[in-house]
Short mmCIF file of C-alpha atoms in Angstrom, two decimals:
data_model
loop_
_atom_site.label_atom_id
_atom_site.label_comp_id
_atom_site.label_asym_id
_atom_site.label_seq_id
_atom_site.Cartn_x
_atom_site.Cartn_y
_atom_site.Cartn_z
CA UNK A 1063 -25.07 -37.69 26.34
CA UNK A 1064 -22.11 -40.05 26.44
CA UNK A 1065 -21.81 -41.45 29.97
CA UNK A 1066 -19.06 -43.57 31.52
CA UNK A 1067 -18.29 -44.42 35.15
CA UNK A 1068 -14.94 -45.26 36.74
CA UNK A 1069 -13.69 -46.68 40.01
CA UNK A 1070 -11.38 -44.28 41.89
CA UNK A 1071 -8.34 -46.06 40.44
CA UNK A 1072 -9.52 -45.22 36.89
CA UNK A 1073 -10.89 -48.60 35.83
CA UNK A 1074 -14.17 -48.62 33.92
CA UNK A 1075 -17.31 -49.92 35.67
CA UNK A 1076 -20.00 -48.77 33.22
CA UNK A 1077 -20.38 -47.12 29.80
CA UNK A 1078 -23.67 -46.26 28.08
CA UNK A 1079 -24.48 -46.97 24.47
CA UNK A 1080 -23.78 -43.41 23.32
CA UNK A 1081 -20.25 -43.50 24.75
CA UNK A 1082 -19.54 -46.93 23.31
CA UNK A 1083 -20.77 -45.93 19.85
CA UNK A 1084 -18.78 -42.71 19.94
CA UNK A 1085 -15.55 -44.48 20.88
CA UNK A 1086 -16.27 -47.47 18.54
CA UNK A 1087 -16.15 -50.21 21.27
CA UNK A 1088 -18.38 -52.99 22.49
CA UNK A 1089 -19.25 -53.04 26.18
CA UNK A 1090 -17.14 -56.14 26.86
CA UNK A 1091 -14.07 -54.40 25.38
CA UNK A 1092 -14.09 -51.59 27.92
CA UNK A 1093 -15.53 -52.83 31.23
CA UNK A 1094 -12.65 -53.46 33.60
CA UNK A 1095 -10.16 -51.61 31.40
CA UNK A 1096 -8.39 -48.46 32.55
CA UNK A 1097 -9.39 -44.96 31.44
CA UNK A 1098 -5.93 -44.61 29.82
CA UNK A 1099 -7.06 -46.88 26.96
CA UNK A 1100 -8.64 -43.74 25.46
CA UNK A 1101 -5.40 -41.74 25.55
CA UNK A 1102 -2.54 -41.49 23.13
CA UNK A 1103 0.35 -43.71 24.30
CA UNK A 1104 2.62 -40.70 24.87
CA UNK A 1105 0.12 -39.19 27.31
CA UNK A 1106 -0.51 -42.22 29.51
CA UNK A 1107 2.61 -41.86 31.66
CA UNK A 1108 2.72 -38.09 31.66
CA UNK A 1109 2.83 -36.42 35.10
CA UNK A 1110 -0.17 -34.31 34.15
CA UNK A 1111 -2.26 -37.41 33.71
CA UNK A 1112 -1.30 -38.81 37.07
CA UNK A 1113 -2.06 -35.43 38.68
CA UNK A 1114 -5.45 -35.43 36.94
CA UNK A 1115 -6.48 -38.66 38.64
CA UNK A 1116 -5.08 -37.58 41.98
CA UNK A 1117 -7.32 -34.50 41.72
CA UNK A 1118 -10.40 -36.63 40.98
CA UNK A 1119 -9.68 -39.04 43.82
CA UNK A 1120 -9.46 -36.08 46.16
CA UNK A 1121 -13.05 -35.24 45.27
CA UNK A 1122 -12.40 -32.30 42.87
CA UNK A 1123 -14.75 -31.79 39.97
CA UNK A 1124 -13.07 -31.27 36.53
CA UNK A 1125 -14.73 -29.85 33.43
CA UNK A 1126 -13.05 -28.89 30.15
CA UNK A 1127 -12.35 -30.07 26.61
CA UNK A 1128 -10.42 -33.34 26.21
CA UNK A 1129 -8.83 -35.11 23.27
CA UNK A 1130 -9.37 -38.85 23.33
CA UNK A 1131 -8.63 -41.70 20.85
CA UNK A 1132 -11.31 -44.03 19.50
CA UNK A 1133 -10.71 -47.71 18.72
CA UNK A 1134 -9.86 -46.92 15.07
CA UNK A 1135 -7.22 -44.39 16.18
CA UNK A 1136 -9.46 -41.47 15.27
CA UNK A 1137 -9.17 -38.37 17.51
CA UNK A 1138 -12.35 -37.57 19.40
CA UNK A 1139 -12.81 -34.22 21.13
CA UNK A 1140 -15.15 -34.19 24.13
CA UNK A 1141 -16.63 -31.41 26.18
CA UNK A 1142 -16.67 -33.42 29.42
CA UNK A 1143 -17.13 -33.17 33.14
CA UNK A 1144 -15.62 -35.71 35.59
CA UNK A 1145 -17.85 -35.81 38.67
CA UNK A 1146 -16.63 -37.59 41.83
CA UNK A 1147 -19.45 -39.42 43.69
CA UNK A 1148 -18.92 -39.05 47.47
CA UNK A 1149 -20.28 -41.55 50.06
CA UNK A 1150 -21.51 -40.77 53.57
CA UNK A 1151 -17.98 -40.92 54.96
CA UNK A 1152 -16.74 -38.35 52.43
CA UNK A 1153 -14.87 -40.86 50.40
CA UNK A 1154 -14.92 -40.96 46.58
CA UNK A 1155 -16.91 -44.03 45.66
CA UNK A 1156 -16.80 -43.55 41.83
CA UNK A 1157 -16.25 -40.99 39.14
CA UNK A 1158 -18.96 -40.28 36.54
CA UNK A 1159 -17.99 -38.71 33.27
CA UNK A 1160 -20.63 -36.94 31.21
CA UNK A 1161 -19.51 -35.90 27.74
CA UNK A 1162 -20.59 -34.29 24.51
CA UNK A 1163 -18.90 -34.93 21.17
CA UNK A 1164 -17.42 -31.62 19.89
CA UNK A 1165 -15.06 -33.18 17.32
CA UNK A 1166 -16.72 -31.55 14.35
CA UNK A 1167 -16.70 -28.15 16.05
CA UNK A 1168 -13.03 -28.52 16.90
CA UNK A 1169 -12.18 -29.56 13.36
CA UNK A 1170 -14.06 -26.59 11.95
CA UNK A 1171 -12.33 -24.33 14.46
CA UNK A 1172 -8.91 -25.78 13.63
CA UNK A 1173 -9.60 -25.43 9.89
CA UNK A 1174 -10.77 -21.85 10.41
CA UNK A 1175 -7.73 -21.06 12.55
CA UNK A 1176 -5.39 -22.63 9.98
CA UNK A 1177 -7.06 -20.67 7.24
CA UNK A 1178 -6.67 -17.45 9.19
CA UNK A 1179 -3.01 -18.21 9.89
CA UNK A 1180 -2.40 -18.98 6.21
CA UNK A 1181 -4.09 -15.74 5.20
CA UNK A 1182 -2.20 -13.88 7.88
CA UNK A 1183 1.15 -15.08 6.57
CA UNK A 1184 0.51 -13.61 3.15
CA UNK A 1185 -2.02 -10.87 3.84
CA UNK A 1186 -2.11 -7.80 6.03
CA UNK A 1187 -4.83 -8.03 8.70
CA UNK A 1188 -5.82 -5.38 11.25
CA UNK A 1189 -8.91 -5.14 13.44
CA UNK A 1190 -10.13 -1.71 14.55
CA UNK A 1191 -12.79 -0.54 16.95
CA UNK A 1192 -15.47 1.67 15.46
CA UNK A 1193 -13.49 4.77 16.54
CA UNK A 1194 -10.35 3.51 14.69
CA UNK A 1195 -8.42 2.10 17.66
CA UNK A 1196 -6.35 -1.00 16.77
CA UNK A 1197 -7.59 -4.11 18.56
CA UNK A 1198 -5.28 -6.56 16.81
CA UNK A 1199 -2.73 -6.56 14.01
CA UNK A 1200 -0.76 -9.35 12.43
CA UNK A 1201 3.04 -9.49 12.19
CA UNK A 1202 3.01 -8.71 8.48
CA UNK A 1203 1.36 -5.34 9.02
CA UNK A 1204 3.61 -4.53 12.00
CA UNK A 1205 6.76 -5.34 10.00
CA UNK A 1206 5.59 -3.28 7.04
CA UNK A 1207 4.91 -0.28 9.27
CA UNK A 1208 8.16 -0.69 11.24
CA UNK A 1209 6.52 -1.49 14.61
CA UNK A 1210 6.24 -4.42 16.95
CA UNK A 1211 2.70 -5.79 17.15
CA UNK A 1212 2.40 -4.67 20.77
CA UNK A 1213 3.37 -1.13 19.79
CA UNK A 1214 0.39 -0.96 17.44
CA UNK A 1215 -2.26 -2.10 19.88
CA UNK A 1216 -4.25 0.87 21.14
CA UNK A 1217 -2.98 3.22 18.44
CA UNK A 1218 -5.58 4.97 16.33
CA UNK A 1219 -5.93 4.56 12.57
CA UNK A 1220 -5.57 8.34 12.11
CA UNK A 1221 -2.01 8.25 13.52
CA UNK A 1222 -0.93 5.84 10.76
CA UNK A 1223 -2.24 7.77 7.73
CA UNK A 1224 -1.09 11.08 6.20
CA UNK A 1225 -2.12 13.91 8.50
CA UNK A 1226 -3.68 15.94 5.69
CA UNK A 1227 -5.98 13.07 4.77
CA UNK A 1228 -7.02 12.36 8.36
CA UNK A 1229 -8.05 16.00 8.89
CA UNK A 1230 -10.41 16.21 5.90
CA UNK A 1231 -14.16 15.59 5.64
CA UNK A 1232 -13.58 12.58 3.40
CA UNK A 1233 -11.87 10.81 6.30
CA UNK A 1234 -14.88 11.36 8.58
CA UNK A 1235 -17.17 10.11 5.84
CA UNK A 1236 -15.01 7.02 5.46
CA UNK A 1237 -15.44 6.03 9.12
CA UNK A 1238 -19.13 6.91 9.13
CA UNK A 1239 -19.65 4.50 6.23
CA UNK A 1240 -17.91 1.75 8.19
CA UNK A 1241 -19.89 2.50 11.39
CA UNK A 1242 -23.10 2.27 9.38
CA UNK A 1243 -22.15 -1.27 8.30
CA UNK A 1244 -20.89 -0.49 4.78
CA UNK A 1245 -17.70 -2.15 3.49
CA UNK A 1246 -15.10 0.08 1.82
CA UNK A 1247 -12.50 -1.12 -0.68
CA UNK A 1248 -9.88 1.14 -2.29
CA UNK A 1249 -6.19 2.04 -2.37
CA UNK A 1250 -5.12 3.75 0.86
CA UNK A 1251 -1.98 5.56 1.94
CA UNK A 1252 -0.33 4.76 5.27
CA UNK A 1253 2.79 6.31 6.82
CA UNK A 1254 5.39 4.01 8.37
CA UNK A 1255 7.27 4.63 11.58
CA UNK A 1256 10.20 6.01 9.54
CA UNK A 1257 7.92 8.39 7.65
CA UNK A 1258 7.81 6.44 4.38
CA UNK A 1259 4.58 6.36 2.38
CA UNK A 1260 3.03 2.90 2.24
CA UNK A 1261 0.23 2.09 -0.21
CA UNK A 1262 -2.27 -0.67 0.54
CA UNK A 1263 -4.97 -2.22 -1.57
CA UNK A 1264 -7.39 -2.73 1.30
CA UNK A 1265 -10.88 -3.89 2.13
CA UNK A 1266 -12.43 -2.56 5.35
CA UNK A 1267 -15.25 -4.85 6.50
CA UNK A 1268 -17.53 -4.16 9.47
CA UNK A 1269 -17.91 -7.13 11.85
CA UNK A 1270 -21.46 -7.54 13.11
CA UNK A 1271 -22.51 -8.62 16.62
CA UNK A 1272 -25.36 -11.06 17.37
CA UNK A 1273 -27.86 -8.24 16.88
CA UNK A 1274 -26.54 -7.43 13.46
CA UNK A 1275 -24.90 -4.19 14.54
CA UNK A 1276 -21.31 -3.26 13.62
CA UNK A 1277 -18.96 -3.85 16.59
CA UNK A 1278 -15.52 -3.65 14.96
CA UNK A 1279 -13.86 -3.30 11.54
CA UNK A 1280 -11.50 -5.84 9.94
CA UNK A 1281 -9.04 -4.55 7.35
CA UNK A 1282 -7.60 -7.10 4.92
CA UNK A 1283 -4.96 -5.65 2.63
CA UNK A 1284 -2.00 -6.23 0.34
CA UNK A 1285 1.07 -3.98 -0.02
CA UNK A 1286 1.07 -2.33 -3.46
CA UNK A 1287 3.75 0.28 -2.74
CA UNK A 1288 6.36 -1.25 -5.07
CA UNK A 1289 3.86 -1.60 -7.89
CA UNK A 1290 2.67 2.01 -7.59
CA UNK A 1291 6.25 3.28 -7.37
CA UNK A 1292 7.22 1.23 -10.43
CA UNK A 1293 4.18 2.55 -12.27
CA UNK A 1294 5.05 6.09 -11.27
CA UNK A 1295 8.64 5.61 -12.40
CA UNK A 1296 7.45 4.09 -15.68
CA UNK A 1297 5.13 7.03 -16.21
CA UNK A 1298 7.95 9.43 -15.38
CA UNK A 1299 10.30 7.73 -17.84
CA UNK A 1300 7.58 7.80 -20.47
CA UNK A 1301 7.62 11.60 -20.22
CA UNK A 1302 11.42 11.96 -20.41
CA UNK A 1303 13.42 12.54 -23.60
CA UNK A 1304 15.92 9.69 -23.67
CA UNK A 1305 18.68 11.72 -25.36
CA UNK A 1306 18.69 14.89 -23.31
CA UNK A 1307 17.04 13.86 -20.03
CA UNK A 1308 14.56 16.73 -20.09
CA UNK A 1309 10.83 16.32 -20.61
CA UNK A 1310 9.73 14.97 -23.99
CA UNK A 1311 6.99 16.37 -26.22
CA UNK A 1312 4.28 14.31 -24.53
CA UNK A 1313 5.39 15.51 -21.11
CA UNK A 1314 5.42 19.08 -22.40
CA UNK A 1315 1.90 18.80 -23.83
CA UNK A 1316 0.52 17.37 -20.58
CA UNK A 1317 2.28 19.98 -18.42
CA UNK A 1318 1.18 22.90 -20.60
CA UNK A 1319 -2.41 21.70 -20.69
CA UNK A 1320 -2.47 21.32 -16.89
CA UNK A 1321 -0.80 24.73 -16.37
CA UNK A 1322 -3.12 26.66 -18.67
CA UNK A 1323 -6.26 24.89 -17.42
CA UNK A 1324 -5.46 26.07 -13.88
CA UNK A 1325 -5.85 29.66 -14.95
CA UNK A 1326 -9.62 29.46 -14.51
CA UNK A 1327 -9.07 29.43 -10.73
CA UNK A 1328 -5.53 30.90 -10.68
CA UNK A 1329 -5.24 34.17 -12.65
CA UNK A 1330 -1.40 34.31 -12.52
CA UNK A 1331 0.25 34.59 -15.94
CA UNK A 1332 1.78 31.66 -17.79
CA UNK A 1333 4.75 32.17 -20.14
CA UNK A 1334 6.23 29.90 -22.76
CA UNK A 1335 9.67 29.99 -24.41
CA UNK A 1336 10.42 28.08 -27.63
CA UNK A 1337 14.03 28.03 -28.78
CA UNK A 1338 15.63 26.62 -31.86
CA UNK A 1339 19.36 25.90 -32.29
CA UNK A 1340 20.49 28.06 -35.20
CA UNK A 1341 21.56 26.29 -38.44
CA UNK A 1342 21.72 22.93 -36.65
CA UNK A 1343 21.42 20.93 -39.87
CA UNK A 1344 24.67 22.45 -41.00
CA UNK A 1345 26.24 21.44 -37.63
CA UNK A 1346 25.19 17.80 -38.14
CA UNK A 1347 26.41 17.88 -41.72
CA UNK A 1348 29.83 19.09 -40.55
CA UNK A 1349 30.35 16.88 -37.48
CA UNK A 1350 27.89 13.99 -37.82
CA UNK A 1351 24.85 13.04 -35.76
CA UNK A 1352 26.75 11.62 -32.80
CA UNK A 1353 28.45 14.97 -32.18
CA UNK A 1354 25.12 16.63 -32.88
CA UNK A 1355 23.45 14.53 -30.23
CA UNK A 1356 26.14 15.44 -27.72
CA UNK A 1357 25.64 19.11 -28.58
CA UNK A 1358 21.91 18.85 -27.86
CA UNK A 1359 22.67 17.19 -24.49
CA UNK A 1360 24.97 20.09 -23.54
CA UNK A 1361 22.40 22.68 -24.67
CA UNK A 1362 19.63 20.96 -22.65
CA UNK A 1363 21.83 21.14 -19.56
CA UNK A 1364 22.56 24.85 -20.20
CA UNK A 1365 18.83 25.60 -20.52
CA UNK A 1366 18.14 23.76 -17.25
CA UNK A 1367 20.83 25.73 -15.47
CA UNK A 1368 19.37 28.99 -16.71
CA UNK A 1369 15.86 28.00 -15.59
CA UNK A 1370 16.69 26.21 -12.34
CA UNK A 1371 16.35 29.39 -10.24
CA UNK A 1372 12.75 29.55 -11.35
CA UNK A 1373 10.76 27.10 -9.15
CA UNK A 1374 7.91 26.71 -11.63
CA UNK A 1375 9.91 26.12 -14.81
CA UNK A 1376 9.76 22.96 -16.95
CA UNK A 1377 12.28 22.32 -19.74
CA UNK A 1378 11.28 20.04 -22.64
CA UNK A 1379 12.68 18.90 -25.92
CA UNK A 1380 10.00 20.15 -28.24
CA UNK A 1381 11.28 18.25 -31.28
CA UNK A 1382 14.58 17.85 -33.12
CA UNK A 1383 16.79 20.82 -32.17
CA UNK A 1384 13.88 22.75 -30.62
CA UNK A 1385 13.38 23.13 -26.88
CA UNK A 1386 10.54 24.66 -24.88
CA UNK A 1387 10.31 26.10 -21.40
CA UNK A 1388 7.03 26.47 -19.51
CA UNK A 1389 7.14 29.24 -16.89
CA UNK A 1390 4.02 29.26 -14.71
CA UNK A 1391 3.27 32.29 -12.53
CA UNK A 1392 5.61 34.31 -14.74
CA UNK A 1393 4.80 37.59 -16.44
CA UNK A 1394 6.15 38.78 -19.82
CA UNK A 1395 9.07 40.86 -18.49
CA UNK A 1396 10.39 38.09 -16.25
CA UNK A 1397 9.94 35.56 -19.08
CA UNK A 1398 11.89 37.81 -21.39
CA UNK A 1399 14.72 38.06 -18.86
CA UNK A 1400 14.86 34.28 -18.46
CA UNK A 1401 14.75 33.82 -22.24
CA UNK A 1402 17.73 36.06 -22.75
CA UNK A 1403 19.58 34.37 -19.94
CA UNK A 1404 18.99 31.03 -21.69
CA UNK A 1405 20.23 32.47 -25.00
CA UNK A 1406 23.31 33.91 -23.35
CA UNK A 1407 24.27 30.64 -21.59
CA UNK A 1408 24.02 28.73 -24.86
CA UNK A 1409 26.32 31.25 -26.57
CA UNK A 1410 28.73 31.09 -23.65
CA UNK A 1411 29.24 27.37 -24.29
CA UNK A 1412 31.31 28.55 -27.31
CA UNK A 1413 30.73 25.33 -29.23
CA UNK A 1414 32.35 25.82 -32.62
CA UNK A 1415 29.90 25.99 -35.52
CA UNK A 1416 31.39 27.28 -38.80
CA UNK A 1417 28.06 26.80 -40.56
CA UNK A 1418 26.37 29.34 -38.28
CA UNK A 1419 27.15 32.36 -40.46
CA UNK A 1420 27.95 35.53 -38.55
CA UNK A 1421 28.59 33.86 -35.24
CA UNK A 1422 30.90 30.85 -35.72
CA UNK A 1423 29.55 29.19 -32.59
CA UNK A 1424 26.35 27.39 -31.61
CA UNK A 1425 23.61 29.90 -30.85
CA UNK A 1426 19.85 29.77 -30.34
CA UNK A 1427 16.87 31.92 -31.32
CA UNK A 1428 14.05 32.20 -28.81
CA UNK A 1429 10.40 33.20 -28.97
CA UNK A 1430 8.51 34.14 -25.81
CA UNK A 1431 4.77 34.50 -25.21
CA UNK A 1432 2.61 35.06 -22.15
CA UNK A 1433 -1.00 34.41 -21.23
CA UNK A 1434 -1.85 37.28 -18.92
CA UNK A 1435 -4.77 37.73 -16.56
CA UNK A 1436 -6.82 39.75 -19.00
CA UNK A 1437 -6.65 37.02 -21.65
CA UNK A 1438 -9.04 34.59 -19.99
CA UNK A 1439 -9.97 33.04 -23.33
CA UNK A 1440 -6.35 32.16 -24.18
CA UNK A 1441 -5.54 28.47 -24.57
CA UNK A 1442 -2.41 26.34 -24.65
CA UNK A 1443 -2.73 26.28 -28.44
CA UNK A 1444 -2.80 30.08 -28.54
CA UNK A 1445 0.28 30.28 -26.32
CA UNK A 1446 2.27 27.86 -28.50
CA UNK A 1447 1.24 29.70 -31.67
CA UNK A 1448 2.30 33.06 -30.24
CA UNK A 1449 5.67 31.77 -28.99
CA UNK A 1450 6.28 29.98 -32.30
CA UNK A 1451 5.55 33.16 -34.27
CA UNK A 1452 7.94 35.08 -32.04
CA UNK A 1453 10.61 32.40 -32.61
CA UNK A 1454 10.34 32.74 -36.37
CA UNK A 1455 10.59 36.50 -36.07
CA UNK A 1456 13.79 36.06 -34.06
CA UNK A 1457 15.24 33.79 -36.78
CA UNK A 1458 14.08 36.07 -39.60
CA UNK A 1459 15.67 39.08 -37.95
CA UNK A 1460 19.15 37.58 -37.67
CA UNK A 1461 19.15 34.68 -35.16
CA UNK A 1462 20.82 34.52 -31.72
CA UNK A 1463 18.21 36.81 -30.27
CA UNK A 1464 14.90 36.70 -28.36
CA UNK A 1465 11.57 38.06 -29.50
CA UNK A 1466 8.70 38.39 -27.05
CA UNK A 1467 4.98 38.54 -27.77
CA UNK A 1468 3.82 40.06 -24.46
CA UNK A 1469 0.30 39.99 -25.81
CA UNK A 1470 -0.74 38.04 -28.86
CA UNK A 1471 -0.12 40.36 -31.82
CA UNK A 1472 2.13 42.92 -30.08
CA UNK A 1473 5.82 42.05 -30.39
CA UNK A 1474 8.90 43.65 -28.86
CA UNK A 1475 12.46 42.70 -29.64
CA UNK A 1476 15.49 42.36 -27.39
CA UNK A 1477 18.80 42.58 -29.15
CA UNK A 1478 21.54 40.10 -28.16
CA UNK A 1479 24.01 41.35 -25.60
CA UNK A 1480 27.30 42.38 -27.10
#
């Protein structure tokens, strides 16, 4: 132990070798000097320092951590007790200080704290109890979620995530894994105070007590909401036809595959319309491709308007002047009605087209096909083939009409309205 003794006025009467070595002095350099020699100059005349010595001279014992300055100017942190020695008359005869060097511990603690603060400024940090209650949260997480830090303390994790997710068995499994001491890292959805979806790339790490048992959970995370939204928008744009604004062929293929694959568990029918703008090459030859492009844009909008009342409809540019419409949960009769409504709305645009013999305006031929409940072996390829065959029958039989293949191989024809 480092040991040093003072007179009641603070002057040094004794210092052992450990203290002298710690503070980098020889005995002759400290005996008779005042305790303040070990303080920073700014602290020597501070009222707190004077009060400290008044307390010791009154006979009070003081024990805590102190920062002192060695001969070289190096800071030394001491865990020290100042012990007044009382004579028979109750007067303070001297003050003995017993100290332990804790400089290394303080430096490690300061480094650790600085590291945590640096991490906290750039990283989301939240500590939970094992039942999900928030013990602490940094300002970055609070700001992201739209709360003050104090508002978050005591709230449960389940109140900050989508309600559907918190009610499922996977959520219980997630917390059981943490309570068992297992770390979990993944992308997680949170819901902000305003109801916005927040996505975090997060690592949940159980904190162990002295016995090695989990006592809390620390979440360290980064906000990936913008990245996921940008990715989602990029994926959406990748599925959009840049000319017409409807789905492109890739988007159509993905949607049709997903819709038809669902039929294994959902027996509702799926219908498909394929339409072709009649004699469109002649239109482009007459007016040029720029006018042709504008015509396709107007037609795409007309198809969307005809289908918009159907909640499960998807309009796509199938290729060139061909468009397709996926109608999930739609039987053959309803699909036929929608197809003829689409054909009628295109004709009602009354876009002049001298090359469309017999009509003089832009018209479209449409083929319709349906996968019904009984056709459990039908595939997306079968559906496209049937609708395509119906389309060619509509074109062969005069154009500006719809032909429906209610079942593959049985066709019925609907004449255009007069």
